[in-house]
Short mmCIF file of C-alpha atoms and ligand atoms in Angstrom, two decimals:
data_model
loop_
_atom_site.label_atom_id
_atom_site.label_comp_id
_atom_site.label_asym_id
_atom_site.label_seq_id
_atom_site.Cartn_x
_atom_site.Cartn_y
_atom_site.Cartn_z
CA MET D 149 -13.43 17.13 -22.70
CA LYS D 150 -15.36 15.05 -20.13
CA PRO D 151 -14.37 15.49 -16.48
CA ILE D 152 -11.33 13.41 -15.58
CA TYR D 153 -11.78 11.78 -12.20
CA PHE D 154 -8.92 10.85 -9.91
CA ASN D 155 -9.90 7.18 -9.76
CA ILE D 156 -12.50 4.92 -11.34
CA PRO D 157 -12.49 1.33 -10.05
CA HIS D 158 -11.90 -1.10 -12.92
CA LEU D 159 -14.03 -4.21 -13.39
CA THR D 160 -12.75 -7.00 -15.62
CA GLY D 161 -16.28 -8.23 -16.43
CA LYS D 162 -16.07 -11.68 -14.83
CA GLU D 163 -16.64 -10.60 -11.23
CA LEU D 164 -20.39 -11.31 -11.15
CA MET D 165 -19.98 -14.66 -12.88
CA TYR D 166 -17.52 -15.90 -10.26
CA MET D 167 -19.54 -14.41 -7.40
CA LYS D 168 -22.59 -16.27 -8.67
CA ARG D 169 -20.58 -19.45 -8.86
CA ALA D 170 -19.44 -18.93 -5.25
CA VAL D 171 -23.03 -18.43 -4.11
CA LYS D 172 -24.13 -21.60 -5.92
CA THR D 173 -21.59 -23.75 -4.07
CA GLY D 174 -23.69 -23.18 -0.97
CA LYS D 175 -20.63 -22.33 1.10
CA ILE D 176 -19.90 -18.63 1.11
CA SER D 177 -18.18 -18.06 4.44
CA GLY D 178 -14.39 -17.64 4.59
CA ASP D 179 -11.68 -20.12 3.60
CA GLY D 180 -13.76 -21.54 0.75
CA LEU D 181 -12.75 -22.71 -2.74
CA PHE D 182 -12.16 -19.25 -4.23
CA THR D 183 -10.21 -18.11 -1.17
CA ARG D 184 -7.89 -21.12 -1.46
CA GLU D 185 -7.49 -20.73 -5.18
CA CYS D 186 -6.54 -17.03 -4.93
CA GLN D 187 -4.16 -17.67 -2.05
CA ALA D 188 -2.40 -20.48 -3.89
CA GLN D 189 -2.14 -18.41 -7.07
CA LEU D 190 -0.62 -15.44 -5.25
CA GLU D 191 1.84 -17.65 -3.34
CA LYS D 192 3.00 -19.21 -6.58
CA ALA D 193 3.22 -16.00 -8.60
CA TYR D 194 5.21 -14.00 -6.05
CA GLY D 195 7.00 -16.53 -3.86
CA PHE D 196 5.14 -15.68 -0.65
CA LYS D 197 5.49 -18.57 1.82
CA LYS D 198 1.87 -18.12 2.89
CA VAL D 199 -1.00 -15.90 1.86
CA LEU D 200 -4.15 -15.34 3.93
CA LEU D 201 -6.88 -13.16 2.43
CA THR D 202 -8.27 -10.53 4.80
CA ASN D 203 -11.04 -7.94 4.81
CA SER D 204 -8.52 -5.12 4.37
CA CYS D 205 -4.86 -4.22 4.53
CA THR D 206 -5.68 -2.70 7.93
CA ASP D 207 -6.79 -6.19 9.03
CA ALA D 208 -3.55 -7.71 7.76
CA LEU D 209 -1.54 -5.09 9.67
CA GLU D 210 -3.55 -5.88 12.82
CA MET D 211 -2.75 -9.55 12.35
CA GLY D 212 0.90 -8.56 12.09
CA ALA D 213 0.74 -6.65 15.39
CA MET D 214 -0.83 -9.73 17.05
CA LEU D 215 1.75 -12.07 15.51
CA PHE D 216 4.53 -9.80 16.78
CA ASN D 217 3.00 -9.87 20.31
CA ILE D 218 3.10 -6.08 20.49
CA LYS D 219 2.27 -4.93 24.03
CA GLU D 220 1.99 -1.80 26.18
CA GLY D 221 5.22 0.19 26.19
CA ASP D 222 6.79 -1.42 23.11
CA GLU D 223 8.18 0.88 20.46
CA VAL D 224 7.65 0.55 16.73
CA ILE D 225 9.52 2.50 14.06
CA ALA D 226 7.46 3.77 11.10
CA PRO D 227 7.46 6.62 8.61
CA SER D 228 5.33 9.66 9.42
CA PHE D 229 4.30 10.13 5.77
CA THR D 230 1.90 7.19 5.53
CA PHE D 231 -1.69 6.09 6.08
CA VAL D 232 -2.96 5.76 9.68
CA SER D 233 -3.35 2.00 9.29
CA SER D 234 0.42 1.57 9.08
CA VAL D 235 0.60 2.41 12.79
CA ASN D 236 -2.89 2.20 14.34
CA PRO D 237 -2.71 -1.60 14.81
CA PHE D 238 0.39 -1.13 16.97
CA VAL D 239 -1.03 1.85 18.88
CA ILE D 240 -4.20 -0.16 19.70
CA ARG D 241 -1.95 -2.67 21.45
CA GLY D 242 -0.21 0.03 23.50
CA ALA D 243 2.91 0.68 21.43
CA ASN D 244 4.56 4.08 21.01
CA ILE D 245 5.55 5.05 17.50
CA ALA D 246 9.02 6.40 16.74
CA PHE D 247 8.43 8.24 13.49
CA ALA D 248 11.14 8.48 10.84
CA ASP D 249 11.38 11.18 8.21
CA SER D 250 11.05 10.59 4.46
CA THR D 251 14.07 10.92 2.20
CA ALA D 252 14.57 14.09 0.16
CA THR D 253 14.43 12.16 -3.14
CA ASN D 254 11.25 10.15 -2.58
CA PRO D 255 8.61 9.81 0.18
CA ASN D 256 9.97 6.49 1.49
CA MET D 257 11.40 6.34 5.00
CA ASP D 258 14.99 7.51 5.43
CA ILE D 259 16.86 4.30 6.29
CA LYS D 260 19.74 6.27 7.81
CA GLN D 261 17.45 7.42 10.64
CA ILE D 262 16.34 3.96 11.72
CA GLU D 263 19.29 3.06 13.95
CA SER D 264 19.10 6.34 15.85
CA LEU D 265 15.45 5.57 16.70
CA ILE D 266 16.17 2.12 18.16
CA THR D 267 15.97 1.79 21.97
CA ASN D 268 15.82 -1.27 24.23
CA LYS D 269 12.01 -1.12 23.87
CA THR D 270 11.96 -1.27 20.06
CA LYS D 271 10.15 -4.35 18.77
CA ALA D 272 9.43 -3.81 15.09
CA ILE D 273 9.86 -1.71 11.96
CA VAL D 274 6.92 -0.90 9.68
CA VAL D 275 8.23 -0.43 6.15
CA VAL D 276 5.95 1.42 3.73
CA HIS D 277 6.84 1.21 0.04
CA TYR D 278 5.22 4.46 -1.11
CA ALA D 279 3.56 4.32 -4.54
CA GLY D 280 4.70 0.70 -4.82
CA VAL D 281 8.36 1.76 -5.01
CA ALA D 282 10.63 -0.36 -2.81
CA CYS D 283 12.59 0.81 0.20
CA ASP D 284 16.13 -0.58 0.42
CA MET D 285 15.15 -3.90 1.99
CA ASP D 286 18.70 -5.34 2.29
CA ALA D 287 19.67 -2.38 4.46
CA ILE D 288 16.48 -2.64 6.54
CA MET D 289 16.72 -6.42 7.05
CA ASN D 290 20.37 -6.06 8.11
CA ILE D 291 19.46 -3.49 10.76
CA ALA D 292 16.55 -5.68 11.91
CA LYS D 293 18.80 -8.73 12.21
CA LYS D 294 21.48 -6.84 14.10
CA HIS D 295 18.97 -5.49 16.65
CA LYS D 296 16.62 -8.55 16.65
CA LEU D 297 13.64 -6.57 15.36
CA LEU D 298 10.63 -7.81 13.43
CA VAL D 299 9.77 -6.28 10.07
CA ILE D 300 6.31 -5.79 8.60
CA GLU D 301 6.01 -4.48 5.06
CA ASP D 302 2.99 -2.26 4.54
CA ALA D 303 2.79 -3.29 0.91
CA ALA D 304 -0.76 -1.92 0.46
CA GLN D 305 0.20 -0.31 -2.87
CA CYS D 306 2.72 -2.94 -3.95
CA ILE D 307 1.05 -5.72 -5.88
CA ASP D 308 3.42 -6.93 -8.60
CA SER D 309 6.33 -4.73 -7.54
CA TYR D 310 9.84 -5.86 -6.68
CA TYR D 311 12.97 -5.12 -4.71
CA LYS D 312 15.83 -6.55 -6.82
CA LYS D 313 14.47 -10.04 -7.61
CA SER D 314 12.07 -10.34 -4.66
CA ALA D 315 8.40 -9.40 -4.70
CA LEU D 316 7.52 -6.70 -2.19
CA GLY D 317 5.75 -8.27 0.75
CA SER D 318 7.96 -11.38 0.52
CA ILE D 319 10.99 -9.98 2.36
CA GLY D 320 9.89 -8.83 5.83
CA HIS D 321 8.63 -11.36 8.41
CA VAL D 322 5.13 -10.48 7.22
CA GLY D 323 3.58 -8.20 4.59
CA ALA D 324 0.18 -6.54 4.19
CA PHE D 325 -1.56 -5.77 0.88
CA SER D 326 -4.75 -3.88 0.07
CA PHE D 327 -7.45 -4.59 -2.51
CA HIS D 328 -9.32 -1.38 -1.66
CA GLU D 329 -10.95 0.14 -4.74
CA SER D 330 -8.15 2.72 -4.96
CA LYS D 331 -5.45 0.08 -5.55
CA ASN D 332 -4.29 -1.73 -8.72
CA ILE D 333 -6.44 -4.82 -8.22
CA ILE D 334 -9.52 -4.54 -6.09
CA THR D 335 -12.37 -6.20 -4.23
CA GLY D 336 -14.01 -3.01 -2.92
CA GLU D 337 -12.61 -3.56 0.55
CA GLY D 338 -10.08 -6.35 0.92
CA GLY D 339 -6.49 -7.32 1.48
CA MET D 340 -4.07 -10.07 2.33
CA LEU D 341 -1.41 -10.98 4.82
CA THR D 342 1.78 -12.61 3.54
CA VAL D 343 3.76 -14.68 6.02
CA ASN D 344 7.38 -15.30 5.09
CA ASP D 345 8.68 -16.68 8.38
CA THR D 346 7.47 -20.30 8.43
CA SER D 347 7.79 -20.47 12.23
CA ILE D 348 4.72 -18.22 12.55
CA ASN D 349 2.62 -19.77 9.75
CA ASP D 350 0.45 -21.90 12.03
CA ARG D 351 -0.15 -19.07 14.46
CA ALA D 352 -1.16 -16.78 11.58
CA GLU D 353 -3.91 -19.28 10.64
CA ILE D 354 -5.12 -19.38 14.23
CA ILE D 355 -5.29 -15.59 14.55
CA TRP D 356 -7.08 -15.49 11.19
CA GLU D 357 -9.71 -17.95 12.47
CA LYS D 358 -10.66 -16.02 15.63
CA GLY D 359 -8.04 -17.65 17.84
CA THR D 360 -9.19 -21.21 17.16
CA ASN D 361 -7.40 -24.19 15.69
CA ARG D 362 -10.23 -24.67 13.20
CA ARG D 363 -7.88 -24.98 10.25
CA ALA D 364 -5.65 -27.56 11.91
CA PHE D 365 -8.79 -29.46 12.98
CA PHE D 366 -10.16 -29.62 9.44
CA LYS D 367 -6.78 -30.72 8.13
CA GLY D 368 -6.90 -33.57 10.66
CA LYS D 369 -3.95 -32.15 12.59
CA ALA D 370 -5.92 -31.53 15.81
CA ASP D 371 -8.51 -33.82 17.38
CA LYS D 372 -10.61 -30.98 18.84
CA TYR D 373 -11.67 -27.58 17.59
CA GLU D 374 -10.75 -25.19 20.41
CA TRP D 375 -9.83 -21.69 21.51
CA VAL D 376 -6.04 -21.74 21.52
CA ASP D 377 -4.85 -18.11 21.15
CA VAL D 378 -5.96 -14.53 20.56
CA GLY D 379 -7.48 -13.76 17.18
CA SER D 380 -10.31 -12.09 15.35
CA SER D 381 -12.52 -12.51 12.31
CA PHE D 382 -10.05 -11.52 9.64
CA LEU D 383 -11.13 -13.80 6.79
CA PRO D 384 -13.33 -12.41 4.01
CA SER D 385 -16.35 -14.21 2.61
CA ASP D 386 -15.72 -16.45 -0.40
CA ILE D 387 -17.83 -14.01 -2.46
CA THR D 388 -15.07 -11.43 -2.03
CA ALA D 389 -12.49 -14.02 -3.05
CA ALA D 390 -14.55 -14.81 -6.16
CA PHE D 391 -14.38 -11.12 -7.10
CA LEU D 392 -10.63 -11.21 -6.57
CA LYS D 393 -10.24 -14.20 -8.89
CA ALA D 394 -11.67 -12.13 -11.75
CA GLN D 395 -9.22 -9.34 -10.98
CA LEU D 396 -6.22 -11.67 -10.71
CA GLU D 397 -6.95 -13.12 -14.12
CA GLU D 398 -6.36 -9.69 -15.65
CA LEU D 399 -3.52 -8.58 -13.44
CA ASP D 400 -0.92 -8.54 -16.23
CA LYS D 401 -3.15 -6.55 -18.54
CA ILE D 402 -4.01 -4.07 -15.78
CA GLN D 403 -0.35 -3.63 -14.86
CA LYS D 404 0.72 -3.10 -18.45
CA LYS D 405 -1.85 -0.37 -18.99
CA ARG D 406 -1.11 1.39 -15.69
CA ARG D 407 2.62 1.43 -16.43
CA ARG D 408 1.94 2.78 -19.91
CA LEU D 409 -0.13 5.67 -18.49
CA TRP D 410 2.58 6.35 -15.91
CA GLU D 411 5.25 6.53 -18.63
CA GLN D 412 3.09 8.92 -20.62
CA TYR D 413 2.85 11.29 -17.66
CA TYR D 414 6.57 11.03 -17.02
CA ASP D 415 7.58 11.73 -20.62
CA GLN D 416 5.40 14.78 -20.90
CA LEU D 417 6.28 16.29 -17.54
CA LYS D 418 10.00 15.55 -17.37
CA GLU D 419 10.89 18.89 -18.95
CA LEU D 420 9.10 20.67 -16.07
CA ALA D 421 11.17 18.70 -13.58
CA LYS D 422 14.24 20.66 -14.65
CA LYS D 423 13.13 23.74 -12.76
CA ASN D 424 9.56 23.63 -11.44
CA ILE D 425 8.47 20.30 -10.02
CA MET D 426 9.92 17.09 -8.63
CA LEU D 427 8.86 13.81 -10.25
CA PRO D 428 8.89 10.25 -8.85
CA ASN D 429 12.36 8.91 -8.36
CA ILE D 430 12.67 5.15 -8.72
CA PRO D 431 15.91 3.70 -7.30
CA GLU D 432 17.82 1.14 -9.34
CA TYR D 433 16.84 -1.70 -6.99
CA ALA D 434 13.10 -0.94 -7.32
CA THR D 435 10.44 -1.57 -9.99
CA ASN D 436 7.50 0.63 -10.90
CA ASN D 437 4.09 -1.09 -10.64
CA GLY D 438 2.19 1.91 -12.00
CA HIS D 439 0.28 2.34 -8.77
CA MET D 440 0.51 6.13 -8.60
CA PHE D 441 1.72 9.12 -10.52
CA TYR D 442 2.59 12.09 -8.37
CA LEU D 443 4.53 15.33 -8.61
CA VAL D 444 5.89 17.54 -5.86
CA CYS D 445 5.42 21.31 -6.01
CA LYS D 446 7.73 23.82 -4.37
CA SER D 447 5.21 25.18 -1.87
CA LYS D 448 1.79 24.54 -0.39
CA ASP D 449 0.49 27.69 -2.05
CA GLU D 450 1.72 26.53 -5.45
CA ARG D 451 0.07 23.15 -4.90
CA SER D 452 -3.29 24.69 -3.95
CA LYS D 453 -3.19 26.86 -7.06
CA LEU D 454 -2.28 23.91 -9.29
CA ILE D 455 -5.09 21.74 -7.87
CA GLU D 456 -7.48 24.66 -8.29
CA HIS D 457 -6.35 25.24 -11.89
CA LEU D 458 -6.88 21.56 -12.74
CA LYS D 459 -10.27 21.57 -11.03
CA LYS D 460 -11.31 24.53 -13.17
CA HIS D 461 -10.52 22.34 -16.18
CA LYS D 462 -12.51 19.43 -14.72
CA ILE D 463 -9.46 17.42 -13.74
CA GLN D 464 -9.45 15.89 -10.30
CA ALA D 465 -5.97 15.90 -8.73
CA VAL D 466 -5.54 15.31 -5.01
CA PHE D 467 -2.97 15.64 -2.26
CA HIS D 468 -2.08 12.75 0.01
CA TYR D 469 -0.98 11.93 3.58
CA GLN D 470 -0.56 14.52 6.30
CA SER D 471 2.40 13.81 8.62
CA LEU D 472 1.15 11.44 11.34
CA HIS D 473 3.44 12.91 14.01
CA LYS D 474 1.51 16.18 13.64
CA SER D 475 -1.97 14.59 13.51
CA PRO D 476 -4.63 15.65 16.02
CA PHE D 477 -4.42 12.16 17.57
CA TYR D 478 -0.66 11.88 17.93
CA LYS D 479 0.84 15.36 18.14
CA ASP D 480 0.75 15.54 21.96
CA LYS D 481 2.26 12.07 22.27
CA TYR D 482 5.08 12.79 19.84
CA LYS D 483 8.40 13.66 21.48
CA GLY D 484 10.78 13.32 18.54
CA PRO D 485 12.47 15.86 16.26
CA GLU D 486 10.98 17.82 13.36
CA LEU D 487 10.47 15.73 10.21
CA PRO D 488 10.82 18.31 7.45
CA ASN D 489 10.72 16.00 4.43
CA SER D 490 7.52 14.32 5.61
CA ASP D 491 5.98 17.78 6.10
CA HIS D 492 7.17 18.83 2.66
CA TYR D 493 5.41 15.89 0.96
CA SER D 494 2.31 16.56 3.11
CA ASP D 495 2.21 20.14 1.84
CA CYS D 496 3.46 19.83 -1.72
CA LEU D 497 2.71 16.40 -3.22
CA VAL D 498 -0.11 16.06 -5.80
CA ARG D 499 -1.43 12.80 -7.22
CA LEU D 500 -2.76 12.76 -10.78
CA PRO D 501 -5.57 10.60 -12.21
CA LEU D 502 -4.37 7.06 -12.92
CA TYR D 503 -6.63 4.06 -13.45
CA TYR D 504 -7.03 1.27 -15.98
CA ASP D 505 -9.81 2.93 -17.99
CA LEU D 506 -8.03 6.29 -18.28
CA LYS D 507 -7.09 7.09 -21.89
CA LEU D 508 -3.72 8.21 -23.17
CA ASN D 509 -5.24 11.36 -24.66
CA GLU D 510 -6.71 12.16 -21.26
CA VAL D 511 -3.21 11.93 -19.79
CA ASP D 512 -2.04 14.29 -22.56
CA HIS D 513 -4.81 16.70 -21.64
CA VAL D 514 -3.87 16.66 -17.93
CA CYS D 515 -0.22 17.29 -18.83
CA GLU D 516 -1.11 20.16 -21.16
CA GLN D 517 -3.02 21.83 -18.37
CA ILE D 518 -0.12 21.38 -15.96
CA LEU D 519 2.31 22.84 -18.50
CA LYS D 520 -0.05 25.74 -19.07
CA PHE D 521 -0.24 26.39 -15.34
CA TYR D 522 3.55 26.54 -15.04
CA LYS D 523 3.85 29.00 -17.93
CA ASN D 524 2.17 31.49 -15.61
CA PHE D 525 3.83 30.23 -12.48
CA PRO D 526 7.53 30.49 -13.14
CA ALA D 527 10.07 28.89 -10.82
C1 LIG Y 76 -4.55 1.80 1.15
C2 LIG Y 76 -3.50 1.74 2.21
C3 LIG Y 76 -3.74 1.15 3.47
C4 LIG Y 76 -5.10 0.68 3.90
O1 LIG Y 76 -5.65 -0.32 3.14
P1 LIG Y 76 -7.11 -0.87 3.49
O2 LIG Y 76 -7.24 -2.08 2.63
O3 LIG Y 76 -8.07 0.22 3.14
O4 LIG Y 76 -7.13 -1.20 4.95
C5 LIG Y 76 -2.70 1.05 4.37
N1 LIG Y 76 -1.47 1.51 4.07
C6 LIG Y 76 -1.21 2.11 2.90
C7 LIG Y 76 0.19 2.57 2.62
C8 LIG Y 76 -2.22 2.25 1.94
O5 LIG Y 76 -1.94 2.84 0.76
#
């Protein structure tokens, strides 16, 4: 068997053709033809009120923090089991993070803890849909409404995934997606902001264009092109958007294959879930977009041994986030309670190879090796 890598970025084959076409137009800065085409396509496919392509999901989250006017002393509620970019944009602007624990059944934030974290300084909730599996958005939006809080969905992993009938990223005031090469559709580095509250649409365009009213000016809605607000250079070049067009064209095919691989893992490992491991748990209100297949071991030691065993058989399996409330950067600032579920996923969760070009027999091989490991590692 060849080595099985954790991720191999998938190319559809049309990327270079569209990039060449973008270059030939002679206008390759941001907000060009490909950018507009991708944005319109995504708005239509998923019901986002507005899409703005960005250079990363981190960028989109930073735009969200600017749109929410986060300032020194504000508080923002977020899960601890997530990527740093879910919270860094708020910390940069002086906010303190009130970290919530994960649930015992999946790594998503425990909704029941949110209300106890709200103070008179709380401004916003960052919702992270781990592995593209939705949090209970009705419950979150009700809490937000009751306490007048803003909601940003870190939907980095959530392309083509839903909560009930709504696309993830279309429910909070804004949403942030990633097209990093580790995600389902990619542009190397890249992302998008979705704006679902039409009252902040115009301001989102201004922040996107470095704090100027350039977009309104070119639409003929402003007679001068001026500095009107804060902002930064969040828009990607049209060459990146051209790459994205090629990926979007094959989105359905990519999703179908990823879900198929995911199902194959699940079917072959579900027997082990009876006593050894925990498998992903997808609530009734959520869909599975095949972003990630993970399992949860019983201890850190067991996980290290499993990863080591797979490595010996040339299979690359990896762990994931380390609790942010215990990170070198935040641990001295953190004043809240222990978050045992977040720590448990930090210590015990393993992600298995999953990418478009992975073969079903390679999934079988990974599962065989995992089953073999557990024969000698009884519960
Ligand atoms: C990948 C990821 C990010 C960061 O995305 P970039 O596009 O690399 O900035 C943020 N949050 C989560 C949950 C992610 O999975």
